[in-house]
Amino acid sequence: MKPAPFDYVAPASLDEAVGAMATGGGDAKVLAGGQSLIPMLALRLARPTLLVDINRLPGLDGIREASGLLEIGALVRQRALERWAATRSPLFAEVLRHVAHPPIRNRGTVVGNVVHADPASELPAVLLCLEGVVVARGPRGERMIPADRFYRAPLTTALGPDELATAVRFTLPPPEAGWGFAEVSRRHGDFALVGAVAVVTRGDDGAVSRARLAFFGAGGTPTRALAAEQALAGRTATPALLGEAARAAAAALSPDADIHATAAYRRQVAGTLAERTLAAALARCGGAR
Amino acid sequence: MGAKYFGAAVRRREDPRYLRGEGRFVDDMKLPGMLHAAFVRSPHAHARITAIRTEAAKRLPGVAHVFTFADLERWMKPLPLFGAIPPGLSARVPVMMRQIGQLALCRDEARHVGEIVAMVLASSRALAEDGCELVEVDYEPLPVLADVIAAARPDAPVLYPEWGDNIALSFKAGFGDVEAALRGADARVRERFVIPRYVGMPIETRGVVAQWDARDGALTTWNGTQVVHFVQQGLVAALGLPPHKIRVIAPDVGGGFGTKANGYAEDLLIPAAAIASRRPVKWIEDRREHMMGSAHARAQVHDIEIAARRDGTMLAVRDRIWVDLGAYNSWGIVLPYNTVAHLLGPHRVPNLDVECLGVVTTKTPNAPYRGAGRPETVFAMDRIVDCLARELSMDPAELRRKNYLTEADMPYELHIPYRDGNPLVYDSGDFRAGLEAALTAVDYPALRAEQARLRAQGIHRGIGLSGYVEGTAIGPYEGATVRLDPSGHAVVATGACCQGQGHETSFAQIAADALGIPLDWVTVVGGDTAAIPFGVGTFASRSAVNAGSSIHEASGRVKEKIVAAAAALLEAAPSDIEVADGTVAVRGAPGSATPLAAVIRAAIPTFARPGVSALDFEATVYHHQPTVTYTSAVHVAVVDVDTGTGAVALRRYLVAHDCGKVINPVIVEGQIHGGVAQGVGGGLLEEMVYDEQAQLLTGTFMDYLVPTAMELPDIETVHLEYPSPRNPLGVKGIGEGGAISPPAAIANAVEDALAPFGVRVTRTPLGPSVVLGLLGRA
Amino acid sequence: MTRTIRVTVNGQEHERAVEVRATLADFLREDLDLTGTHVGCEHGVCGACTVLLDGEPVRACLMLAVQADGLRITTIEGVAPADGLHPIQEAFWAKHGLQCGYCTPGIIMSASAFLRERPSPSREEIREMLAGHLCRCTGYHFIVEAIEAAAQALAPPTPRPTSPRE
């Protein structure tokens, strides 16, 4: 399984990289971690004429937390974020544990995973749930693409063929918020059959002040359960309410079927995982681990 | 004979090179001027090939040759067929069987996705693949056969028009009067079980390197095969050369499991390419090719019924079996009859009626894989036994206890022949003792009590049992030549081939004991047709018994020659000579101790005198093994089922087994562990999936799911020992057993876990979506 | 298209011209004759090709050789001392942690990095690390025991208690 021939360039500056993408005329692909791209090259499912290797670009390997925003540069490896998260974000630590295996995470980048847009990937759903933003650079300059406008279809995003993502920004939940994360996969580290991530904040009166719930593996793109979020807002979270919200969230999904799971399975289990992650998030509210 | 090494858990002598990365696998071979091969493979499950245009491919810089059937026609004899019906079998069980040999390159018809249409040779594999993309093939799609039951119907499209239907094989077998027994039974349970297509999937794919020596008129081929002599025979037939001009070497091989024990197209195509191009040629299968081009396995449907008395005494079993053979019936009687012969297993059942159909479909051919029909048949039997237990409101352990044969029943004859045509007689073992050992080791009553406690908390734990009896070590022979070198070190050459089973150690243990020399004085050479002219190969758990017996006997004869020479040298009676640790001595005279090398040296003629004895310290034995010897085991699986997600977690797995006398206990345990892991894969994760167009949907490791260390628990083993009366060492085969019971044990455990929901499990793998479907929630 | 790269492998620097589409695994095996790194799938799942890049395990089949320019790689051939075996290799030998040996180099590379980061792992942690490596022969049981034994062998010796005189 050897790739079809391609040209290769390793630019030294972001402008050079953008220029190379433009020269590629839609047939160029960014090579960062390569953990998703190289298998596709090997299988000849992707046949770019030009690979733009961005690994030498300076200034893209930073993890910066400021004013409730977590900015992750395009060359931050998943493992680097995992190590950062070990003492700073149990949510990211738990999510990243589910992304493939350490040798993949040592090369794969956070941004690369986010823009690869595999419907069963965890990080795109986290981006949605945390209302994040993708920072894109193209020939016409830089723009921010909010998460809810970023994912279009499987493996397809709002990034133009001559744009590359230089960073992603997540809005970090406040310290008193609780989080929940769950996925079903057939083996540890596999792509999820379906998964859910939830972040909930509770007010002093005990009612839910804010809920965010996103699914992965339950459709062509990660999906926010907006109706369920609204159903929870301002209400006291009882098991019955959580179940109702979870069921409403699942009913709104249009999952796909494949050899690993039926659509009905994905819808059913999305509901179950929504319930479990919302409950876990509520239990973690107020600083409880 | 001193048993210094036999039974000892000695470290494996082959390990240091593997640990250092200094093994020599086929892909590690590099020859000057080597060309690399890649293949154009049919994307259609069934199609007529009306034209192949190769000019564009030939023009690509770096491409040296493009070959189609027409270019290599003089060598395109049909590939070897296996599984001819032995006379002893056909005399008692009439079998209708048809086999058509596959051609190494499609001539005008492709019969499964992945079948080879053209071969490109280039200076690198990447360039060869580029060349393949430039080969243009005109296909006319033909009707496909994607489902075995549909393909068996008389109105199905026919794959081989001269056959009239798709039945490659059919037979009936049995004894007693099943109809009467069914009528007289208190309980009858019937169900249809589907065992999916799943496969060996070694981590090293296949590979062939070939070199033609024009000066010697000889071919050497390195092939990651389990059967060097079979491959040699196929090349003899195709190339028209005598055997000694064709050398087939299996170097280090990264797992076989039966998948590498076939007569593959590439085994012939790469040597033919080397001869046609006059350059050495290498082909290393990539994983995608492996999925479609290396043999598949399992893929059976059983419509099985069991009848019993109210007290659980089994009266009769009737089974109708469909075996999905894929596009070619390459293995003849082997898989279908293995299935039938092993159906009743450890159970005493006085009436049996089986009907078996082998059906061709437009899919990758089906060939033996670790267990070879036994996992399928045990699944059907152990599942129907559990269904019977439920029907009778009996604990499944109790039902088995009531019906399992014991040592007092041995030898026990089933009144159908074995696959080799000999009577099917269980020679040794105590299957009920095995069951008790398993239940005791796992503390079955405590498990049941804990299950009840957990159920009250909403946790669905299940316990499943499965037991088998396995005919191992099919013959008819595996020879060995044992030869001392001038220093007294021994070379043991055998036709057995190694893919990780530890032959270099376990066979050395046998030889060292029988010769009376230190273990590290023994070098084992297997998998080389130049080392021994006749051989069969390693599969069917046969090497310890077959090769081991030959090694033991040949070593014994060499020892006699040592003794004769030593007696002459030391002027003593042969019966007074002792050989131990490479030293000979006269019993009771420690001062007589003489190194073996000195004894050998004394046998060398000098100008002054002839040798003290003949200068002959070698022997060749082809031990005849007419029939199999029987192992048995009981497996216990403990699972937890998450009824919210359908996920099944395997909490515990225990094996209580008998494999006769044990040469190396650690190697035996490793074999059990590996077999269990593959069986667990079959139970929970693995399936080769075809769609209705017989397109293979599982193309990579993202789709075909091999279990990892997270899906498996520690594997507990309990050893029983009932020596085999059928070979001088008392050993039995152990390579396959671990893989036989896990799908049945796991399926039984899952059904047991979900008993409150009245679920019936009829197929594997039990992935989450399937389990939730059983619960009616997906 | 080719590029010239300079890579340090097992402490030795190599300069070679490589095809840009060649993977690091191809480069190690073909250009440097280091065939201990094995190829099992070419899509990053089986783990047989795992090597260390600046001490961290990576899939050699999921890196282009050109990406290794200027970097330091360790392969299985760089693990054992000139004589004898590394303690991890010894542990695998003692515990029958291998059968056919094909997946073994990749596992040893991962284990060496893992034990540096987690010197006293639990069996669960070992299994989670191993999940990134497929083995068809062993069922993983003895591999887990081998890595446990390796952890013990690599643990620093317990310091003897200091006496008042020291």
PDB file of C-alpha atoms in Angstrom, chain B residues 601-756:
ATOM      1  CA  ARG B 601      36.739 -39.145  16.032  1.00  0.00           C
ATOM      2  CA  ALA B 602      37.572 -42.778  16.806  1.00  0.00           C
ATOM      3  CA  ALA B 603      35.155 -43.882  14.140  1.00  0.00           C
ATOM      4  CA  ILE B 604      37.058 -41.961  11.458  1.00  0.00           C
ATOM      5  CA  PRO B 605      39.328 -44.301   9.488  1.00  0.00           C
ATOM      6  CA  THR B 606      43.027 -43.500   9.532  1.00  0.00           C
ATOM      7  CA  PHE B 607      45.877 -44.848   7.462  1.00  0.00           C
ATOM      8  CA  ALA B 608      46.634 -47.180  10.349  1.00  0.00           C
ATOM      9  CA  ARG B 609      43.233 -48.628  11.048  1.00  0.00           C
ATOM     10  CA  PRO B 610      39.572 -48.565  10.129  1.00  0.00           C
ATOM     11  CA  GLY B 611      37.271 -46.671  12.479  1.00  0.00           C
ATOM     12  CA  VAL B 612      36.110 -48.374  15.653  1.00  0.00           C
ATOM     13  CA  SER B 613      32.632 -48.501  14.107  1.00  0.00           C
ATOM     14  CA  ALA B 614      30.914 -47.302  10.955  1.00  0.00           C
ATOM     15  CA  LEU B 615      31.335 -43.541  10.472  1.00  0.00           C
ATOM     16  CA  ASP B 616      27.628 -43.063  10.565  1.00  0.00           C
ATOM     17  CA  PHE B 617      25.930 -41.022  13.240  1.00  0.00           C
ATOM     18  CA  GLU B 618      22.741 -40.202  11.467  1.00  0.00           C
ATOM     19  CA  ALA B 619      19.298 -41.648  11.064  1.00  0.00           C
ATOM     20  CA  THR B 620      16.134 -40.782   9.215  1.00  0.00           C
ATOM     21  CA  VAL B 621      12.730 -41.858  10.424  1.00  0.00           C
ATOM     22  CA  TYR B 622       9.324 -41.231   8.925  1.00  0.00           C
ATOM     23  CA  HIS B 623       7.135 -42.245  11.812  1.00  0.00           C
ATOM     24  CA  HIS B 624       3.758 -43.461  10.551  1.00  0.00           C
ATOM     25  CA  GLN B 625       0.826 -41.865  12.333  1.00  0.00           C
ATOM     26  CA  PRO B 626      -2.263 -43.508  10.887  1.00  0.00           C
ATOM     27  CA  THR B 627      -4.787 -41.514  12.829  1.00  0.00           C
ATOM     28  CA  VAL B 628      -5.329 -38.740  15.307  1.00  0.00           C
ATOM     29  CA  THR B 629      -5.086 -38.616  19.060  1.00  0.00           C
ATOM     30  CA  TYR B 630      -7.730 -36.836  21.112  1.00  0.00           C
ATOM     31  CA  THR B 631      -7.393 -33.801  23.334  1.00  0.00           C
ATOM     32  CA  SER B 632     -10.249 -32.213  25.211  1.00  0.00           C
ATOM     33  CA  ALA B 633     -11.018 -29.098  27.162  1.00  0.00           C
ATOM     34  CA  VAL B 634     -13.716 -27.157  28.924  1.00  0.00           C
ATOM     35  CA  HIS B 635     -13.765 -23.373  28.732  1.00  0.00           C
ATOM     36  CA  VAL B 636     -15.547 -21.000  31.095  1.00  0.00           C
ATOM     37  CA  ALA B 637     -16.299 -17.414  30.121  1.00  0.00           C
ATOM     38  CA  VAL B 638     -17.583 -14.755  32.499  1.00  0.00           C
ATOM     39  CA  VAL B 639     -19.013 -11.590  30.953  1.00  0.00           C
ATOM     40  CA  ASP B 640     -20.759  -8.411  32.000  1.00  0.00           C
ATOM     41  CA  VAL B 641     -23.293  -6.981  29.576  1.00  0.00           C
ATOM     42  CA  ASP B 642     -24.164  -3.292  29.627  1.00  0.00           C
ATOM     43  CA  THR B 643     -27.820  -3.335  28.607  1.00  0.00           C
ATOM     44  CA  GLY B 644     -27.699   0.411  27.941  1.00  0.00           C
ATOM     45  CA  THR B 645     -25.007   0.190  25.287  1.00  0.00           C
ATOM     46  CA  GLY B 646     -24.906  -3.532  24.420  1.00  0.00           C
ATOM     47  CA  ALA B 647     -21.203  -3.644  25.266  1.00  0.00           C
ATOM     48  CA  VAL B 648     -19.920  -7.017  26.433  1.00  0.00           C
ATOM     49  CA  ALA B 649     -16.914  -7.040  28.758  1.00  0.00           C
ATOM     50  CA  LEU B 650     -15.051 -10.324  29.165  1.00  0.00           C
ATOM     51  CA  ARG B 651     -14.193 -10.479  32.868  1.00  0.00           C
ATOM     52  CA  ARG B 652     -12.716 -13.931  33.227  1.00  0.00           C
ATOM     53  CA  TYR B 653     -11.653 -16.767  30.988  1.00  0.00           C
ATOM     54  CA  LEU B 654     -10.561 -20.191  32.134  1.00  0.00           C
ATOM     55  CA  VAL B 655      -9.431 -23.276  30.269  1.00  0.00           C
ATOM     56  CA  ALA B 656      -9.183 -26.782  31.763  1.00  0.00           C
ATOM     57  CA  HIS B 657      -7.572 -28.996  29.188  1.00  0.00           C
ATOM     58  CA  ASP B 658      -5.805 -32.229  28.447  1.00  0.00           C
ATOM     59  CA  CYS B 659      -3.084 -32.343  25.813  1.00  0.00           C
ATOM     60  CA  GLY B 660      -1.322 -35.496  26.946  1.00  0.00           C
ATOM     61  CA  LYS B 661       2.298 -35.326  28.013  1.00  0.00           C
ATOM     62  CA  VAL B 662       3.794 -31.887  27.760  1.00  0.00           C
ATOM     63  CA  ILE B 663       7.182 -31.173  26.224  1.00  0.00           C
ATOM     64  CA  ASN B 664       7.432 -27.541  27.336  1.00  0.00           C
ATOM     65  CA  PRO B 665       4.684 -26.287  29.667  1.00  0.00           C
ATOM     66  CA  VAL B 666       5.234 -22.601  28.960  1.00  0.00           C
ATOM     67  CA  ILE B 667       5.049 -23.086  25.222  1.00  0.00           C
ATOM     68  CA  VAL B 668       1.824 -25.062  25.748  1.00  0.00           C
ATOM     69  CA  GLU B 669       0.305 -22.253  27.808  1.00  0.00           C
ATOM     70  CA  GLY B 670       1.293 -19.713  25.205  1.00  0.00           C
ATOM     71  CA  GLN B 671      -0.457 -21.748  22.529  1.00  0.00           C
ATOM     72  CA  ILE B 672      -3.626 -21.893  24.614  1.00  0.00           C
ATOM     73  CA  HIS B 673      -3.532 -18.157  25.301  1.00  0.00           C
ATOM     74  CA  GLY B 674      -3.105 -17.335  21.630  1.00  0.00           C
ATOM     75  CA  GLY B 675      -5.887 -19.660  20.548  1.00  0.00           C
ATOM     76  CA  VAL B 676      -8.235 -18.257  23.170  1.00  0.00           C
ATOM     77  CA  ALA B 677      -7.498 -14.715  21.999  1.00  0.00           C
ATOM     78  CA  GLN B 678      -8.393 -15.591  18.432  1.00  0.00           C
ATOM     79  CA  GLY B 679     -11.527 -17.369  19.631  1.00  0.00           C
ATOM     80  CA  VAL B 680     -12.532 -14.345  21.708  1.00  0.00           C
ATOM     81  CA  GLY B 681     -12.077 -12.280  18.574  1.00  0.00           C
ATOM     82  CA  GLY B 682     -14.467 -14.575  16.801  1.00  0.00           C
ATOM     83  CA  GLY B 683     -16.948 -14.288  19.628  1.00  0.00           C
ATOM     84  CA  LEU B 684     -16.939 -10.531  20.074  1.00  0.00           C
ATOM     85  CA  LEU B 685     -15.173  -8.628  17.326  1.00  0.00           C
ATOM     86  CA  GLU B 686     -14.092 -10.323  14.130  1.00  0.00           C
ATOM     87  CA  GLU B 687     -16.034 -10.716  10.919  1.00  0.00           C
ATOM     88  CA  MET B 688     -15.217 -10.528   7.219  1.00  0.00           C
ATOM     89  CA  VAL B 689     -18.277  -8.730   5.886  1.00  0.00           C
ATOM     90  CA  TYR B 690     -19.560  -8.958   2.330  1.00  0.00           C
ATOM     91  CA  ASP B 691     -22.475  -6.983   0.959  1.00  0.00           C
ATOM     92  CA  GLU B 692     -25.180  -8.271  -1.397  1.00  0.00           C
ATOM     93  CA  GLN B 693     -22.885  -7.681  -4.366  1.00  0.00           C
ATOM     94  CA  ALA B 694     -20.293  -9.901  -2.674  1.00  0.00           C
ATOM     95  CA  GLN B 695     -18.116  -6.824  -2.265  1.00  0.00           C
ATOM     96  CA  LEU B 696     -15.768  -7.142   0.676  1.00  0.00           C
ATOM     97  CA  LEU B 697     -16.556  -4.337   3.102  1.00  0.00           C
ATOM     98  CA  THR B 698     -13.827  -5.136   5.623  1.00  0.00           C
ATOM     99  CA  GLY B 699     -10.700  -3.843   3.969  1.00  0.00           C
ATOM    100  CA  THR B 700      -8.393  -2.637   6.753  1.00  0.00           C
ATOM    101  CA  PHE B 701      -7.716  -3.044  10.440  1.00  0.00           C
ATOM    102  CA  MET B 702     -10.297  -0.316  11.090  1.00  0.00           C
ATOM    103  CA  ASP B 703     -12.958  -2.719   9.873  1.00  0.00           C
ATOM    104  CA  TYR B 704     -11.595  -6.137  10.804  1.00  0.00           C
ATOM    105  CA  LEU B 705     -11.170  -5.912  14.563  1.00  0.00           C
ATOM    106  CA  VAL B 706      -8.438  -8.020  16.126  1.00  0.00           C
ATOM    107  CA  PRO B 707      -8.719  -8.131  19.927  1.00  0.00           C
ATOM    108  CA  THR B 708      -6.224  -6.069  21.895  1.00  0.00           C
ATOM    109  CA  ALA B 709      -4.949  -6.510  25.424  1.00  0.00           C
ATOM    110  CA  MET B 710      -7.895  -4.426  26.671  1.00  0.00           C
ATOM    111  CA  GLU B 711     -10.506  -6.850  25.354  1.00  0.00           C
ATOM    112  CA  LEU B 712      -8.907  -9.888  26.986  1.00  0.00           C
ATOM    113  CA  PRO B 713      -8.481 -10.768  30.629  1.00  0.00           C
ATOM    114  CA  ASP B 714      -5.692 -12.872  32.093  1.00  0.00           C
ATOM    115  CA  ILE B 715      -6.266 -16.369  30.776  1.00  0.00           C
ATOM    116  CA  GLU B 716      -6.411 -18.999  33.503  1.00  0.00           C
ATOM    117  CA  THR B 717      -5.365 -22.545  32.662  1.00  0.00           C
ATOM    118  CA  VAL B 718      -5.753 -25.860  34.442  1.00  0.00           C
ATOM    119  CA  HIS B 719      -3.793 -28.820  33.101  1.00  0.00           C
ATOM    120  CA  LEU B 720      -4.939 -32.381  33.109  1.00  0.00           C
ATOM    121  CA  GLU B 721      -2.796 -35.129  31.664  1.00  0.00           C
ATOM    122  CA  TYR B 722      -4.087 -38.216  29.901  1.00  0.00           C
ATOM    123  CA  PRO B 723      -1.122 -39.457  27.876  1.00  0.00           C
ATOM    124  CA  SER B 724      -1.765 -40.484  24.322  1.00  0.00           C
ATOM    125  CA  PRO B 725      -1.498 -44.211  23.730  1.00  0.00           C
ATOM    126  CA  ARG B 726      -0.963 -43.543  20.035  1.00  0.00           C
ATOM    127  CA  ASN B 727       2.631 -42.301  19.869  1.00  0.00           C
ATOM    128  CA  PRO B 728       5.853 -43.080  21.713  1.00  0.00           C
ATOM    129  CA  LEU B 729       5.986 -39.729  23.516  1.00  0.00           C
ATOM    130  CA  GLY B 730       2.397 -39.761  24.782  1.00  0.00           C
ATOM    131  CA  VAL B 731       1.894 -36.243  23.464  1.00  0.00           C
ATOM    132  CA  LYS B 732      -1.127 -34.702  21.792  1.00  0.00           C
ATOM    133  CA  GLY B 733      -1.551 -31.574  19.681  1.00  0.00           C
ATOM    134  CA  ILE B 734      -2.200 -28.221  21.361  1.00  0.00           C
ATOM    135  CA  GLY B 735      -1.851 -25.588  18.664  1.00  0.00           C
ATOM    136  CA  GLU B 736      -5.535 -25.155  17.920  1.00  0.00           C
ATOM    137  CA  GLY B 737      -7.523 -26.072  21.010  1.00  0.00           C
ATOM    138  CA  GLY B 738      -7.641 -22.617  22.572  1.00  0.00           C
ATOM    139  CA  ALA B 739      -9.523 -21.266  19.558  1.00  0.00           C
ATOM    140  CA  ILE B 740     -12.266 -23.879  19.518  1.00  0.00           C
ATOM    141  CA  SER B 741     -14.516 -22.974  22.435  1.00  0.00           C
ATOM    142  CA  PRO B 742     -14.454 -19.208  23.031  1.00  0.00           C
ATOM    143  CA  PRO B 743     -17.249 -18.169  20.654  1.00  0.00           C
ATOM    144  CA  ALA B 744     -19.538 -20.799  22.179  1.00  0.00           C
ATOM    145  CA  ALA B 745     -18.559 -20.013  25.762  1.00  0.00           C
ATOM    146  CA  ILE B 746     -19.017 -16.280  25.199  1.00  0.00           C
ATOM    147  CA  ALA B 747     -22.321 -16.693  23.374  1.00  0.00           C
ATOM    148  CA  ASN B 748     -23.560 -18.907  26.193  1.00  0.00           C
ATOM    149  CA  ALA B 749     -22.366 -16.344  28.735  1.00  0.00           C
ATOM    150  CA  VAL B 750     -24.120 -13.466  26.989  1.00  0.00           C
ATOM    151  CA  GLU B 751     -27.358 -15.400  26.704  1.00  0.00           C
ATOM    152  CA  ASP B 752     -26.993 -16.338  30.365  1.00  0.00           C
ATOM    153  CA  ALA B 753     -26.426 -12.683  31.325  1.00  0.00           C
ATOM    154  CA  LEU B 754     -29.544 -11.669  29.438  1.00  0.00           C
ATOM    155  CA  ALA B 755     -31.676 -14.561  30.648  1.00  0.00           C
ATOM    156  CA  PRO B 756     -34.148 -12.195  32.376  1.00  0.00           C
TER     157      PRO B 756
END
